Tab-separated table of C-alpha atoms in Angstrom:
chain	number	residue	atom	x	y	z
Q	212	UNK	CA	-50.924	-18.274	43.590
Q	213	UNK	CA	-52.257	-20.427	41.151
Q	214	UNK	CA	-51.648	-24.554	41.850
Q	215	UNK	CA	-51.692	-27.051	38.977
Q	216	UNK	CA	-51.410	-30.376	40.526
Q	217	UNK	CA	-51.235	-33.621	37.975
Q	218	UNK	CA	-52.072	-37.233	38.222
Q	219	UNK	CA	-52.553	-40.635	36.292
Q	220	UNK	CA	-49.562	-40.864	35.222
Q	221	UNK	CA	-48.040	-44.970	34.604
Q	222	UNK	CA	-46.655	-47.266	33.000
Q	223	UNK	CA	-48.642	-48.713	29.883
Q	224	UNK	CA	-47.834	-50.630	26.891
Q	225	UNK	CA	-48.152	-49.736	23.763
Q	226	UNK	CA	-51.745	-49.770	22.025
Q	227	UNK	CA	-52.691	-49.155	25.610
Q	228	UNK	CA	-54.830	-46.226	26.571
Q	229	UNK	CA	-54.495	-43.701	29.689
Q	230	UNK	CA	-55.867	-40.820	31.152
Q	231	UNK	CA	-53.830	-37.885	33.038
Q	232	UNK	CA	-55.728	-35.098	35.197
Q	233	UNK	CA	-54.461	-31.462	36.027
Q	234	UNK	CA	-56.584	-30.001	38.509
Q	235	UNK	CA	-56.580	-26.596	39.396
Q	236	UNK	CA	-56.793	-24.240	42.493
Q	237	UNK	CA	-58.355	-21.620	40.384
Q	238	UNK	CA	-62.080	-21.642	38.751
Q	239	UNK	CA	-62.024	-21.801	34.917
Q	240	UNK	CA	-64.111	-18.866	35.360
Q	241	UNK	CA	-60.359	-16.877	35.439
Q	242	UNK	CA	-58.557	-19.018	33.226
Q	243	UNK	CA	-58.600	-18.693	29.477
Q	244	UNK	CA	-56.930	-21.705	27.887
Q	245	UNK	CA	-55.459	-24.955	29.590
Q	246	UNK	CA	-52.764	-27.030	27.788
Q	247	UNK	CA	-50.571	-30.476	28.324
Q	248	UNK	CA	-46.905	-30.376	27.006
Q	249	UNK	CA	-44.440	-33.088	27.477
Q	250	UNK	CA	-40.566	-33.763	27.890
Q	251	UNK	CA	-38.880	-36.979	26.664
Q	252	UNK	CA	-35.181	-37.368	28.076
Q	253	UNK	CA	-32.556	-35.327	26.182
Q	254	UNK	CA	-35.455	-33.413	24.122
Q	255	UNK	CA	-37.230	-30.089	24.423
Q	256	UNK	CA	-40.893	-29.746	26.103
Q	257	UNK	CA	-43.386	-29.720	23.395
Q	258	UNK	CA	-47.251	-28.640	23.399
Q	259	UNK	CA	-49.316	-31.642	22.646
Q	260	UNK	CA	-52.793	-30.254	23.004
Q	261	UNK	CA	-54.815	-26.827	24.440
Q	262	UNK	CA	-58.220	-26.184	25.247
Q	263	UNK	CA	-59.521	-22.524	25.433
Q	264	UNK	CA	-62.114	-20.969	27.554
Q	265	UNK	CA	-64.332	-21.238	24.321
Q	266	UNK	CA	-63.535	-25.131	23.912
Q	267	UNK	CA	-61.192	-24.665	21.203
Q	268	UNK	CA	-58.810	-27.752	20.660
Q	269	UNK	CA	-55.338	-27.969	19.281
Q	270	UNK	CA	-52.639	-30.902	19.048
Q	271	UNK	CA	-49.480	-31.865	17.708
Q	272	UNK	CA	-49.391	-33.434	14.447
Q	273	UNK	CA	-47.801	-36.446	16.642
Q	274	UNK	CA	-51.179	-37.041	18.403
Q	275	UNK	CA	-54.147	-36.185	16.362
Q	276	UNK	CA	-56.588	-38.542	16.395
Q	277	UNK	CA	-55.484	-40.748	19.704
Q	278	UNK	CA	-55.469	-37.917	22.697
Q	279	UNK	CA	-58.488	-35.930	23.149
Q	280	UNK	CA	-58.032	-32.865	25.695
Q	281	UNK	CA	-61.192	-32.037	27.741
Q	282	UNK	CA	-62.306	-29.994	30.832
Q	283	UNK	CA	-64.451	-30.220	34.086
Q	284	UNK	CA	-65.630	-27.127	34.920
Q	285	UNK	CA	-67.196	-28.027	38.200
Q	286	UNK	CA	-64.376	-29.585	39.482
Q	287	UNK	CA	-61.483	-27.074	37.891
Q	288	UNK	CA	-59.517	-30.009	36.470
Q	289	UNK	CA	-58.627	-30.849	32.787
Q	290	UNK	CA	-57.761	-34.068	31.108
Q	291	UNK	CA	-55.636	-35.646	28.643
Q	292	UNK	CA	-57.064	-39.146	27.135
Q	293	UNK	CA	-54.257	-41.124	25.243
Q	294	UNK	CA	-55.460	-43.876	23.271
Q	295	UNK	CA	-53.453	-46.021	20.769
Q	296	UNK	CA	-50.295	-44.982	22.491
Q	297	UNK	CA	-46.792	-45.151	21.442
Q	298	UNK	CA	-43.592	-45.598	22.581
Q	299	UNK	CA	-42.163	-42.035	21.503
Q	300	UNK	CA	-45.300	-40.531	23.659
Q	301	UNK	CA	-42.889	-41.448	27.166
Q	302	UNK	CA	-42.259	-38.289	28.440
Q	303	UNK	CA	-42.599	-36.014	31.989
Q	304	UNK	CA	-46.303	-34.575	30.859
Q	305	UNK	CA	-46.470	-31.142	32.174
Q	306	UNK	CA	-50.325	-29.146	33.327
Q	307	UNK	CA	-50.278	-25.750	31.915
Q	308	UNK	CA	-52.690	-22.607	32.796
Q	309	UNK	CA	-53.037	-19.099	31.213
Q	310	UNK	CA	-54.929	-17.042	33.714
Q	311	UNK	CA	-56.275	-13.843	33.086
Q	312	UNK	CA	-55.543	-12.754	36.259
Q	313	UNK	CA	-52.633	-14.432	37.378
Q	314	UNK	CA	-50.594	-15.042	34.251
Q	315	UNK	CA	-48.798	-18.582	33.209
Q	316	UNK	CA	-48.396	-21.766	35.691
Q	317	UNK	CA	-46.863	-25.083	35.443
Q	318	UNK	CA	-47.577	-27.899	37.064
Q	319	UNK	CA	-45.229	-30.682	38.471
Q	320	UNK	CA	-45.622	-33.104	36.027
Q	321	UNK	CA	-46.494	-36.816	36.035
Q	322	UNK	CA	-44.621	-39.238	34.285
Q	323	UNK	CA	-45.960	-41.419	31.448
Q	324	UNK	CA	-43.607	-44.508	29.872
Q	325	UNK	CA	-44.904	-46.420	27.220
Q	326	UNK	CA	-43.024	-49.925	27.160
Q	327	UNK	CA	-42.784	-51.401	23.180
């Protein structure tokens, strides 16, 4: 029921900055926290940053201090900013939603490659 659709997704070179999207098909209103996770070839998805209803933030050690995770209420969508980015950040990056009503969703994913 719930749609998580992602976007922004390139190729940039390291140093480089980027910005992915995950918009939504249902209002914030309903859902309570909003995270990005990623998946490098051969590895396991990891979390690399939430935001809850409340605007509570959380990111991997691996990121802290270059991606910043923020929302858009009016438009449903949330973001992930990646500045000073690396080569280990290439990965499939992944949109996920905990609704209150409708339980967990994942989006497609949009790929991001970091060339050295």
């Amino acid at each position: 029921q719930v749609q998580l659709v992602e976007s922004g997704g390139g190729l940039v070179q390291a140093g480089g900055s980027l910005r992915i999207s995950c918009a939504s098909s249902e209002s914030f209103f309903s859902i309570y926290a909003m995270s990005w996770y990623r998946q490098a070839p051969g590895k396991e998805r990891e979390l690399v940053a939430s935001i809850t209803s409340g605007g509570s933030r959380n990111y991997a050690d691996s990121v802290k201090g270059r991606f910043t995770i923020s929302r858009d209420n009016a438009k449903n969508t949330v973001y992930l900013q990646m500045n000073s980015v690396k080569p280990e950040d290439t990965g499939v990056y992944y949109c996920h939603a905990a609704s209150v009503n409708e339980g967990y969703y994942w989006g497609q994913g949009t790929q991001v490659t970091v060339s050295s």
